[in-house]
Structures are given as C-alpha cells and as structure tokens.
Amino acid sequence: MKTNSEINIESRDQSYLVKKKLADFKVGVDNVIFSVDTKHNRLLVLLLKRKDEPFIAQWSLPGTLVRQGEPLKEAAHRILAEKIAVNNLYLEQLYTFGEPGRDPREAPESFGVRYLSVSYFALVRYEESALIARPTNNIAWHPVKKVPNLAFDHNQILNYGYHRLKNKLEYSPIAFEVLPDEFTLNEVYQLYCTVLGENFSDYSNFRSKLLKLGFLSDTGEKVCRGAGRPASLYRFDAEAFEPLKDKPLVFI
Amino acid sequence: MKTNSEINIESRDQSYLVKKKLADFKVGVDNVIFSVDTKHNRLLVLLLKRKDEPFIAQWSLPGTLVRQGEPLKEAAHRILAEKIAVNNLYLEQLYTFGEPGRDPREAPESFGVRYLSVSYFALVRYEESALIARPTNNIAWHPVKKVPNLAFDHNQILNYGYHRLKNKLEYSPIAFEVLPDEFTLNEVYQLYCTVLGENFSDYSNFRSKLLKLGFLSDTGEKVCRGAGRPASLYRFDAEAFEPLKDKPLVFI
DNA sequence: ACAAAAGTGTTTTTTATACACCCATGC
DNA sequence: GCATGGGTGTATAAAAAACACTTTTGT
C-alpha cells in the first residue's frame, strides 16, 4: 500500500516510476560433462553432491560463480579441471538460463541479486579422465539414462546438453577430439552407438561413409583387441578436414 | 609490490589469496532482428544509432539492460517492441558474450562491474513491421550484405545470428511464423532465396519437396500477382506438422 | 500471339540401407 | 575348426538435382 507522501515523492520524478531499476547479477557457469564408457557402452555425466544450501546433499552439475576478470569459458575450464584431469576434451557454450527465481537464494520479491547460469557442455574421454577424489564420495559419473533429480534447473540443462551432444556428434567431428590420437574404426563406431543408440547405422555402412569423407588416414599399424582379425589404426587428419570445415557434414 | 605486513596478513588466511573475488554483472540483451524485404529480395537487419557514450553516433544492435524481476526473453521482447510493431515474429536465444573488457565501461583493471550480453535473434515480416520513428533518423533497416562497423562486439553477434538464421531456415519451419496466414509457394521460395542465396535449389524441386512434407494445405483460393497464371494460396497446418516436430527436417 | 508466372512430370545421378561374404586372429 | 571381430562388395530403394513441358493469366 502506498502512503500519500510516497505518491507525492513519485509525482516529482515520473521516470523513477516508469523506468524500473536494473538487476544486479552473479553469473554462474554450469558444466554438462559427458564421457563415453566404451567398456560398458554407457554415456555418463559427471555429477557432484552439493555440500551447501540450497539443495544440500542433492546431486548437481559441477558449477562455479564467475570471478573478477575471468572469461566465461575460463570459468568453465576451471571448474572442470578442479573435478577431473583430462588431456583431450571438447567444450562449448550451451545456453543461458536466467529466469528470475531459478535460484532459491533470490528471495521472490526481494529484488536482490539474480543468479544467471551460462551452461557449457563438454565431452571427455572416460578412459583417460581421473576424478579428483574427495574424502567422501561426493563426485561420480552417472549413466545419463538414469540420473536422479538434480538441484536447481539442472535436469533441464542436462537434457538440453544431451540433445546438443547428439546433434554435434552427427554434424561435427567432435568424436576425434575425444578419441586417442590413433584409434580403430570400431572405437569410433562404439562411441557413436553409445551416444546415439544402437540402431543409428550398420557398421559397414558407417565405415564406408566415414572413410569416404577422406579425413581419416590409415597409419598402417595393426592392433589386436582380443580375438578377431587385427584392426587398422587410423588418425584424424586435420589438414584434410580443413576444407570440409563449415560445411554441413553428416557422419552417421 | 607486497609489503611485509601484507604478507603476514595473507599468511593468516590463505583462502583469501587463493579464492578470487566474484564478479558483479549487469546483464544486457542484444537483439539481431532480421527481416526479409521480398520486394527487393534483400535480407535486412535492424540497427540503432547510439545516442550515448560509449560508441556514440555509431550503429549498434538494439539492446537493453535487464531489469529487476525481468526474465531474459521478456527483456528481448521489450526492446523489440520499443523499436518496431509486428504481429508475427520468431525469437530465440543466440549466444552469451561475456569476455571481460567487451564493454569499455568496464575499466581494464578496475575489477568493477562486468557487462554481459545475452543475444537473441529474431525474424520478423518486413511488410508488416512498422518502425517506431524518432525525431532524428536513428533507427533503420540495413541490408545484411553491407552493414557498417558496429559498436561493441556487435558485428560478431550479427555474424553469428546470420549463421543461425540460415541453419534455422533449413531445419525448422520458422519461415511460416513470419509469412502471412495465407501465402503462395513462390513467396516461400523467395524468402528462402533471399536468406540462403539464389543457388540453393530449383523452384520446382523446392515445391515438390515442401508439398511432400505434408503440412501445407491448399486453400483452393487463387491469387493473381501481376502477369502469369494465378497462384494457389496455402496455409501452414500446425496439426499436420505436430508429428514432424523434433524430427530433423530439411526444407531445402 | 506472346511473355510471364504457376504447376507437373521425367530422366539421371547420387546417396542410403540392407545384407552377403571373405579375411585374419585367438583358443 | 570355429567363434570373433575386421573389412569389402553388391543389390535395392530412396532421395536429390537437372530440366523439359504444360497450364493459365495479362498485355
């Protein structure tokens, strides 16, 4: 309810009423970090058990608030490096979530600081990544197919990240940023199967399509994986891929 | 240079050194608003001449700072509605630019407030949009092919928006959100030509592909556009499109 | 009649899909 | 020998691309 004196004050300065105040923000970065467990054919996402309120003891995406002078992408790299050690990774910005009230620390009508989340999605190699362990078991890879209820709007962020991952895999060579320098075609195939599902393509058709694109070079070396004929080791040829950059490729 | 006393203070609280301070942000929304001038076959982008420092008198994307309690998308709608009046539009979030120093108002080493820009891209119908004029000529549609040097990092944002627009047009039915309720197939074709370039597809192949998708219904009405055989008016059938949603469609 | 725009159909080429089958190795 | 995974090829179906041709209007 407005008192008369308040109305008088307002009438002196109309623009004060009409022009709303600007919001002050803290900006967080939340990472959807995927990895492919080729042994068990599972797509995994890295989750952290929260140690603080709000949502204490609930699983969440690894996130951090952006520091003074820190670029957004660097913040994403920092939180990733704090949790796992990897050599190769793919990282790109996903989406920005900024609805008022997405963080309970913003009191509904307090008009205090807002929490905005710039999300990033990353793909790392499971076999190569070492979790930076903590005393208690508060960090773990979860199969994407059965993630629990997450803190904040993190389930929404994760779903969007999963969607983007599937698209990226079909149209960009991000798989090769995550595979070791030398790999067999079957390793590529397994990675695609795990992310996109079993029925996305037949192996022999996948092979010929991929080779016809012309940016995989056969090293001539062979490697034995248990029983069966030894497989050729291939290498991603960045130079040969260069002209294909920016073109709409389909890797299926 | 550190004095001895400072070092003593620091040694009491290591975390003060290690943990950097959080950045405080103002969040802006910048819109890349496209329209298609079908008369002259040009893709246009809406630009504003800045009235304030920094970059005074330079062209820029229409933007605004986010207010207290205001969702990001609502801020995007607000700034759009302030500049043009439209009935139909397509609007989606583009990318978030947040490098330190992207706004000169952040003094390089001041560690003051940072300016983050969440960009949106919009497609509106040129014929239907009315610019909300100002005394001086400080708002105008510019052909995308020849935009001047823009304020801030707005050229970068525009380029990214243009890239996204072309992709969206190929994979989503956003054209129909911008066309009138009833339209001829040639109008659709012209829109695609203007955005994607002349050589993207032959008209008759475009026709058959589009009709085979099955979500355009012939109203039976004919319309004459100057000389030549009268064209059928079509309607976008949202119900028929429903099952195709989320599927990777190609409209080329 | 003729130009202009709408609309249909046909031919050719390329790509996708589904398999069948041979090859090299471990056990 | 035979199971296992690696690798090649072929037959069929579908889609993309190029373009010839018919229809209906204005002038």
XYZ file of C-alpha atoms (C1' of nucleotides) in Angstrom:
558
model
C 0.000 0.000 0.000
C 1.232 3.421 -0.883
C 1.057 6.327 1.506
C 0.241 9.828 0.321
C 3.716 11.034 0.974
C 5.116 8.288 -1.250
C 2.817 9.264 -4.073
C 3.957 12.853 -3.720
C 7.554 11.791 -3.996
C 6.799 9.739 -7.070
C 4.938 12.543 -8.797
C 8.074 14.652 -8.707
C 10.002 12.157 -10.768
C 7.863 10.180 -13.196
C 10.815 8.430 -14.783
C 11.623 6.842 -11.441
C 8.296 5.030 -11.636
C 8.353 4.176 -15.281
C 11.992 3.188 -15.568
C 12.457 0.081 -13.489
C 15.730 -0.478 -11.711
C 18.372 -2.645 -13.298
C 19.014 -6.066 -11.866
C 22.350 -6.998 -10.335
C 23.642 -10.383 -11.299
C 26.030 -13.008 -10.138
C 26.921 -15.188 -13.087
C 27.496 -18.886 -12.660
C 28.840 -21.432 -15.077
C 27.374 -24.936 -15.023
C 29.014 -27.730 -16.957
C 27.338 -30.734 -18.501
C 30.359 -33.026 -18.740
C 29.758 -36.165 -20.751
C 32.019 -39.146 -21.178
C 31.648 -42.387 -23.026
C 32.437 -45.571 -21.151
C 33.275 -47.759 -24.105
C 33.764 -50.847 -21.936
C 30.170 -50.868 -20.740
C 28.680 -48.907 -23.650
C 27.258 -46.207 -21.457
C 27.028 -42.466 -21.780
C 27.968 -40.868 -18.474
C 27.540 -37.423 -16.988
C 29.611 -36.026 -14.145
C 27.608 -35.060 -11.052
C 28.526 -33.520 -7.708
C 26.777 -33.939 -4.416
C 26.144 -30.477 -3.015
C 27.799 -29.627 0.292
C 25.950 -26.372 0.899
C 22.475 -24.980 0.969
C 20.358 -24.726 -1.076
C 19.714 -28.285 -2.242
C 22.283 -29.624 0.229
C 23.211 -33.310 -0.300
C 21.458 -33.344 -3.688
C 23.253 -34.175 -6.936
C 24.025 -31.288 -9.263
C 26.077 -30.287 -12.287
C 29.568 -29.021 -11.493
C 29.343 -25.257 -11.400
C 31.042 -22.179 -10.106
C 30.489 -18.459 -9.927
C 32.499 -16.310 -12.317
C 35.345 -14.360 -10.734
C 36.566 -10.851 -11.362
C 38.425 -10.626 -14.651
C 37.620 -14.215 -15.593
C 36.242 -15.036 -19.051
C 33.187 -17.297 -19.034
C 34.909 -20.116 -20.870
C 37.827 -19.955 -18.479
C 35.461 -20.390 -15.562
C 34.076 -23.447 -17.308
C 37.572 -24.821 -17.739
C 38.435 -24.056 -14.129
C 35.522 -25.954 -12.627
C 36.179 -28.852 -14.987
C 39.868 -29.001 -14.096
C 39.002 -28.887 -10.400
C 36.987 -32.068 -10.701
C 38.676 -34.224 -13.310
C 42.052 -34.452 -15.003
C 41.840 -34.946 -18.760
C 44.111 -34.436 -21.734
C 41.580 -34.050 -24.516
C 38.192 -32.508 -24.322
C 35.569 -30.706 -26.327
C 33.907 -27.727 -24.670
C 31.307 -25.314 -25.979
C 28.721 -22.938 -24.649
C 25.253 -24.409 -24.370
C 22.604 -21.952 -23.258
C 21.981 -19.241 -20.709
C 19.327 -19.769 -18.079
C 18.298 -16.624 -16.346
C 14.669 -16.720 -15.267
C 14.125 -14.794 -12.061
C 13.682 -17.276 -9.250
C 15.706 -20.115 -10.762
C 17.954 -19.962 -7.697
C 16.183 -20.024 -4.321
C 18.819 -17.653 -2.965
C 16.949 -14.952 -4.881
C 14.121 -14.195 -2.480
C 10.930 -13.939 -4.584
C 10.205 -10.236 -4.125
C 13.467 -9.097 -2.597
C 14.755 -7.608 -5.848
C 18.153 -8.624 -4.642
C 20.876 -10.150 -6.704
C 19.944 -12.550 -9.509
C 21.747 -15.766 -10.333
C 22.267 -16.381 -14.001
C 23.710 -19.618 -15.307
C 25.715 -19.818 -18.501
C 25.915 -23.531 -19.206
C 28.642 -25.294 -21.096
C 28.741 -28.818 -22.387
C 31.870 -30.916 -22.534
C 32.814 -34.297 -23.888
C 35.811 -36.065 -22.387
C 37.333 -39.493 -22.704
C 36.269 -41.709 -19.843
C 39.290 -43.995 -20.009
C 41.604 -41.021 -19.772
C 39.838 -38.985 -17.138
C 40.754 -39.280 -13.487
C 38.295 -37.993 -10.936
C 39.924 -35.746 -8.404
C 38.700 -37.636 -5.395
C 37.474 -36.149 -2.161
C 37.306 -37.727 1.289
C 33.645 -38.575 0.919
C 32.038 -39.936 -2.179
C 30.580 -36.680 -3.449
C 31.614 -36.833 -7.100
C 30.642 -39.541 -9.577
C 29.852 -40.453 -13.162
C 26.171 -41.253 -13.610
C 24.659 -43.056 -16.602
C 22.644 -40.468 -18.496
C 19.778 -42.946 -18.799
C 19.210 -42.873 -15.031
C 20.139 -39.565 -13.472
C 18.379 -38.644 -10.233
C 16.511 -35.424 -9.521
C 19.102 -32.690 -9.646
C 19.406 -29.384 -7.818
C 18.119 -26.137 -9.348
C 17.058 -26.466 -13.005
C 19.953 -28.793 -13.688
C 17.812 -31.602 -15.127
C 16.647 -29.159 -17.780
C 20.222 -28.102 -18.511
C 21.333 -31.715 -18.725
C 18.546 -32.614 -21.153
C 19.435 -29.718 -23.365
C 23.094 -30.716 -23.238
C 22.251 -34.288 -24.194
C 20.250 -33.028 -27.127
C 23.139 -30.822 -28.263
C 25.642 -33.650 -27.861
C 23.666 -35.895 -30.187
C 23.433 -33.159 -32.804
C 27.084 -32.220 -32.543
C 28.153 -35.813 -32.980
C 26.206 -36.076 -36.216
C 27.403 -32.837 -37.742
C 30.856 -32.187 -36.293
C 33.998 -34.213 -35.795
C 33.972 -33.797 -32.016
C 34.410 -37.551 -31.572
C 38.001 -37.226 -32.732
C 38.788 -34.618 -30.122
C 37.975 -37.192 -27.501
C 39.415 -40.341 -29.053
C 43.129 -41.071 -28.640
C 45.470 -39.949 -31.431
C 45.286 -43.371 -33.030
C 42.094 -45.345 -32.971
C 40.303 -48.153 -34.742
C 37.155 -47.559 -36.753
C 35.311 -49.794 -34.376
C 36.190 -47.495 -31.488
C 34.601 -44.617 -33.383
C 31.579 -46.779 -34.108
C 31.187 -47.777 -30.457
C 31.316 -44.136 -29.412
C 28.577 -43.234 -31.870
C 26.488 -46.235 -30.834
C 26.713 -45.349 -27.179
C 25.645 -41.761 -27.670
C 23.107 -42.129 -30.468
C 21.718 -45.581 -29.675
C 22.309 -48.947 -31.278
C 20.120 -48.513 -34.323
C 21.605 -45.433 -35.859
C 23.574 -47.244 -38.562
C 25.025 -50.540 -39.676
C 28.776 -50.901 -39.013
C 29.910 -51.491 -42.563
C 27.930 -48.558 -43.906
C 29.302 -46.395 -41.110
C 32.836 -47.421 -42.117
C 32.490 -46.640 -45.769
C 30.763 -43.306 -45.188
C 33.374 -42.208 -42.709
C 36.305 -43.253 -44.894
C 34.774 -41.642 -47.984
C 34.825 -38.288 -46.196
C 38.573 -38.509 -46.584
C 39.936 -37.066 -43.350
C 40.917 -40.329 -41.688
C 44.326 -41.655 -42.625
C 45.345 -45.264 -42.167
C 48.610 -45.475 -40.224
C 49.233 -48.983 -41.498
C 49.676 -50.217 -37.943
C 47.510 -53.039 -36.741
C 46.281 -53.714 -33.271
C 44.721 -56.828 -31.716
C 41.759 -56.451 -29.389
C 41.306 -59.987 -28.028
C 40.023 -62.422 -30.612
C 39.331 -61.493 -34.215
C 41.299 -60.012 -37.050
C 43.642 -57.155 -36.067
C 42.222 -53.702 -36.757
C 43.928 -50.853 -38.578
C 44.794 -47.782 -36.569
C 43.553 -44.505 -38.035
C 44.449 -40.898 -37.398
C 42.324 -37.760 -37.767
C 43.922 -35.641 -40.490
C 43.193 -32.034 -39.537
C 44.639 -30.735 -42.795
C 42.389 -32.914 -44.912
C 39.416 -31.842 -42.821
C 40.120 -28.129 -43.209
C 38.189 -27.657 -46.497
C 35.219 -29.540 -45.018
C 35.003 -27.158 -42.066
C 31.812 -25.094 -42.003
C 30.205 -27.497 -44.463
C 27.190 -29.441 -43.300
C 28.616 -32.924 -42.841
C 26.738 -35.985 -41.829
C 28.760 -38.640 -40.056
C 26.026 -41.158 -39.480
C 54.793 -4.969 -4.705
C 53.886 -6.565 -1.425
C 54.956 -5.208 1.929
C 55.915 -7.478 4.785
C 52.832 -6.624 6.745
C 50.647 -7.622 3.820
C 52.356 -10.963 3.589
C 51.747 -11.501 7.272
C 48.092 -10.773 6.836
C 47.868 -13.156 3.921
C 49.568 -15.983 5.739
C 46.797 -15.904 8.338
C 44.140 -16.590 5.721
C 45.406 -18.488 2.699
C 41.941 -18.831 1.180
C 41.704 -15.070 0.841
C 44.594 -15.230 -1.600
C 43.567 -18.324 -3.446
C 39.876 -17.602 -3.725
C 39.440 -14.653 -6.013
C 36.526 -12.318 -5.564
C 33.337 -12.872 -7.526
C 32.483 -10.543 -10.370
C 29.382 -8.367 -10.286
C 27.454 -8.222 -13.536
C 24.978 -6.109 -15.345
C 23.247 -8.249 -17.951
C 22.252 -6.827 -21.283
C 20.128 -8.289 -24.038
C 21.089 -7.557 -27.638
C 18.750 -8.449 -30.466
C 19.690 -9.394 -34.002
C 16.393 -8.618 -35.712
C 16.169 -9.823 -39.293
C 13.505 -9.170 -41.859
C 13.070 -10.154 -45.451
C 12.226 -7.449 -47.936
C 10.575 -9.597 -50.570
C 10.087 -6.691 -52.948
C 13.799 -6.051 -53.332
C 14.990 -9.532 -52.363
C 17.132 -8.320 -49.523
C 17.803 -9.604 -46.051
C 17.702 -6.719 -43.592
C 18.854 -6.233 -40.031
C 17.551 -3.567 -37.670
C 20.191 -1.138 -36.390
C 20.119 1.778 -33.993
C 22.363 4.790 -33.955
C 23.708 5.164 -30.424
C 22.809 8.333 -28.569
C 25.170 7.835 -25.622
C 28.774 7.046 -24.898
C 30.475 4.719 -25.481
C 30.395 4.449 -29.281
C 28.167 7.495 -29.548
C 26.673 8.053 -33.033
C 27.754 4.577 -34.161
C 25.298 1.931 -35.368
C 24.521 -0.905 -32.997
C 22.112 -3.759 -32.359
C 19.025 -2.821 -30.357
C 19.784 -3.738 -26.773
C 18.789 -3.040 -23.212
C 19.896 -3.893 -19.709
C 17.811 -6.434 -17.831
C 15.621 -5.022 -15.107
C 14.811 -6.346 -11.674
C 12.430 -9.274 -11.847
C 12.525 -9.374 -15.645
C 13.123 -12.675 -17.485
C 15.787 -12.510 -20.199
C 13.372 -13.290 -23.005
C 10.984 -10.640 -21.773
C 13.765 -8.069 -21.954
C 14.368 -9.162 -25.537
C 10.689 -8.717 -26.324
C 10.621 -5.346 -24.597
C 13.456 -3.841 -26.612
C 11.992 -5.255 -29.805
C 8.535 -3.857 -29.097
C 10.074 -0.459 -28.297
C 11.542 -0.237 -31.780
C 9.109 -1.934 -34.139
C 5.497 -3.000 -34.138
C 4.946 -6.501 -35.516
C 2.251 -9.134 -35.325
C 4.267 -12.248 -36.045
C 7.821 -12.962 -35.117
C 10.238 -15.709 -34.310
C 12.575 -15.126 -31.367
C 15.181 -17.362 -29.807
C 18.277 -17.065 -27.678
C 21.506 -16.924 -29.654
C 24.643 -16.850 -27.546
C 26.106 -15.196 -24.475
C 29.082 -12.929 -24.850
C 30.861 -12.225 -21.612
C 34.571 -11.659 -22.123
C 35.955 -9.160 -19.646
C 36.560 -5.899 -21.446
C 33.907 -6.337 -24.145
C 32.285 -3.139 -22.881
C 34.618 -0.151 -22.463
C 32.620 0.903 -19.435
C 34.476 -1.882 -17.629
C 37.794 -0.202 -16.921
C 40.513 -2.728 -17.781
C 41.870 -3.351 -14.285
C 39.160 -1.762 -12.221
C 37.507 -5.083 -11.336
C 34.306 -3.164 -11.314
C 31.034 -4.326 -12.758
C 31.097 -6.516 -15.867
C 28.710 -6.203 -18.806
C 27.440 -9.478 -20.135
C 25.341 -9.712 -23.279
C 22.778 -12.421 -23.832
C 21.955 -12.127 -27.503
C 18.686 -13.091 -29.163
C 17.866 -13.405 -32.795
C 14.514 -12.573 -34.287
C 12.888 -12.872 -37.672
C 10.005 -10.553 -38.488
C 7.994 -9.749 -41.574
C 9.249 -6.621 -43.236
C 5.972 -5.761 -44.934
C 4.152 -5.959 -41.634
C 6.626 -4.220 -39.380
C 6.373 -0.517 -38.648
C 9.402 1.234 -37.284
C 8.604 3.320 -34.243
C 10.095 6.502 -35.583
C 12.086 9.035 -33.630
C 12.654 12.717 -34.378
C 16.048 12.056 -35.915
C 16.837 9.218 -38.239
C 18.461 6.949 -35.676
C 16.771 3.636 -36.471
C 16.878 1.824 -39.804
C 16.873 -1.457 -41.645
C 20.275 -2.212 -43.167
C 20.970 -4.823 -45.842
C 22.938 -7.600 -44.150
C 25.338 -7.666 -47.089
C 26.567 -4.176 -46.269
C 26.410 -3.378 -42.586
C 28.826 -0.766 -41.271
C 31.225 -1.182 -38.351
C 29.052 -1.625 -35.301
C 29.539 -0.659 -31.673
C 30.966 -3.139 -29.137
C 31.299 -6.697 -30.475
C 28.026 -6.349 -32.359
C 29.464 -7.319 -35.747
C 30.453 -10.641 -34.226
C 26.986 -11.101 -32.732
C 25.361 -10.230 -36.060
C 27.511 -12.722 -37.960
C 26.639 -15.446 -35.536
C 22.965 -14.551 -35.812
C 23.114 -14.679 -39.599
C 24.701 -18.101 -39.413
C 21.986 -19.324 -37.062
C 19.235 -17.864 -39.232
C 20.424 -19.817 -42.259
C 20.562 -23.033 -40.270
C 17.162 -22.487 -38.687
C 15.556 -21.859 -42.043
C 16.827 -25.167 -43.360
C 15.806 -27.258 -40.380
C 12.786 -25.536 -38.862
C 9.533 -24.085 -40.152
C 10.327 -20.573 -38.912
C 9.512 -19.143 -42.329
C 5.828 -19.795 -41.673
C 5.886 -17.823 -38.440
C 6.823 -14.801 -40.481
C 4.741 -15.282 -43.604
C 1.102 -14.176 -43.587
C -1.541 -16.772 -42.766
C -2.111 -17.456 -46.433
C 0.766 -17.377 -48.852
C 1.816 -18.665 -52.246
C 4.590 -21.201 -52.668
C 6.538 -18.616 -54.593
C 6.504 -16.319 -51.579
C 8.064 -19.086 -49.506
C 10.599 -19.676 -52.241
C 11.522 -16.003 -52.445
C 12.046 -15.876 -48.698
C 14.386 -18.863 -48.850
C 16.222 -17.426 -51.836
C 16.783 -14.112 -50.129
C 18.204 -15.641 -46.972
C 20.115 -18.596 -48.375
C 21.164 -17.196 -51.754
C 19.884 -17.815 -55.261
C 21.524 -21.159 -55.892
C 20.161 -23.179 -53.026
C 17.514 -25.013 -55.031
C 15.467 -25.062 -58.189
C 11.905 -23.790 -57.769
C 10.071 -26.894 -58.957
C 12.150 -29.183 -56.766
C 11.588 -26.846 -53.843
C 7.852 -27.024 -54.468
C 7.611 -30.767 -54.580
C 9.797 -31.277 -51.539
C 7.857 -28.781 -49.491
C 4.466 -30.183 -50.503
C 5.578 -33.758 -49.893
C 6.288 -32.873 -46.266
C 2.531 -32.621 -45.941
C 1.988 -29.693 -43.602
C 0.923 -27.148 -46.197
C -2.743 -27.207 -47.093
C -4.108 -25.732 -50.277
C -6.941 -23.334 -49.506
C -8.255 -23.593 -53.080
C -8.184 -19.820 -53.377
C -6.205 -18.312 -56.213
C -4.434 -15.019 -56.282
C -3.009 -13.005 -59.159
C 0.359 -11.313 -58.792
C 0.631 -9.254 -61.984
C 1.095 -11.292 -65.107
C 1.186 -15.074 -65.167
C -1.025 -17.861 -64.022
C -2.770 -17.252 -60.646
C -1.113 -18.984 -57.719
C -2.769 -21.146 -55.092
C -2.847 -19.827 -51.555
C -1.511 -22.224 -48.953
C -1.797 -22.384 -45.194
C 0.608 -23.820 -42.626
C -1.196 -26.721 -40.925
C 0.169 -26.811 -37.363
C -1.701 -30.038 -36.604
C -0.165 -31.849 -39.556
C 3.250 -30.571 -38.553
C 2.969 -31.768 -34.953
C 4.303 -35.296 -35.569
C 7.236 -33.885 -37.547
C 8.309 -31.703 -34.623
C 11.709 -32.642 -33.179
C 12.489 -34.623 -36.313
C 15.410 -33.496 -38.421
C 13.651 -31.947 -41.414
C 15.288 -30.485 -44.433
C 13.351 -27.814 -46.260
C 15.842 -27.037 -48.962
C 0.219 -14.196 -80.130
C 3.457 -13.947 -76.666
C 5.657 -13.203 -72.257
C 5.369 -14.359 -67.545
C 4.489 -16.919 -63.725
C 2.325 -21.439 -61.915
C 2.476 -26.088 -61.796
C 3.584 -31.189 -63.419
C 6.366 -34.869 -64.836
C 10.577 -37.393 -66.419
C 15.381 -38.617 -66.529
C 19.757 -39.016 -64.418
C 22.709 -39.165 -60.640
C 23.773 -39.700 -56.037
C 23.089 -41.453 -51.515
C 21.051 -44.515 -48.055
C 20.002 -49.187 -46.444
C 20.347 -53.934 -46.003
C 22.798 -57.529 -46.420
C 26.137 -61.365 -48.100
C 30.559 -62.752 -47.925
C 35.726 -63.037 -47.409
C 39.886 -62.213 -44.052
C 42.900 -62.788 -40.043
C 43.397 -63.874 -35.455
C 42.770 -66.496 -30.561
C 41.549 -70.583 -28.473
C 37.916 -75.960 -36.704
C 35.284 -72.369 -35.389
C 33.975 -68.309 -32.978
C 35.109 -63.451 -33.115
C 35.722 -59.189 -34.792
C 37.775 -56.686 -39.205
C 36.980 -55.473 -43.766
C 34.921 -55.468 -48.831
C 31.364 -55.602 -52.135
C 26.708 -55.806 -54.209
C 21.682 -55.288 -54.960
C 17.878 -52.499 -53.977
C 15.430 -48.453 -52.582
C 15.093 -43.688 -51.903
C 16.300 -39.051 -52.471
C 18.500 -35.083 -54.791
C 19.330 -32.483 -58.906
C 18.537 -31.034 -63.559
C 15.375 -29.747 -66.741
C 11.571 -30.358 -70.245
C 6.999 -29.406 -70.709
C 2.055 -27.928 -69.874
C -1.319 -24.508 -67.920
C -3.322 -20.041 -67.132
C -3.113 -15.465 -66.837
C -2.014 -10.127 -68.528
C -0.876 -7.304 -72.343
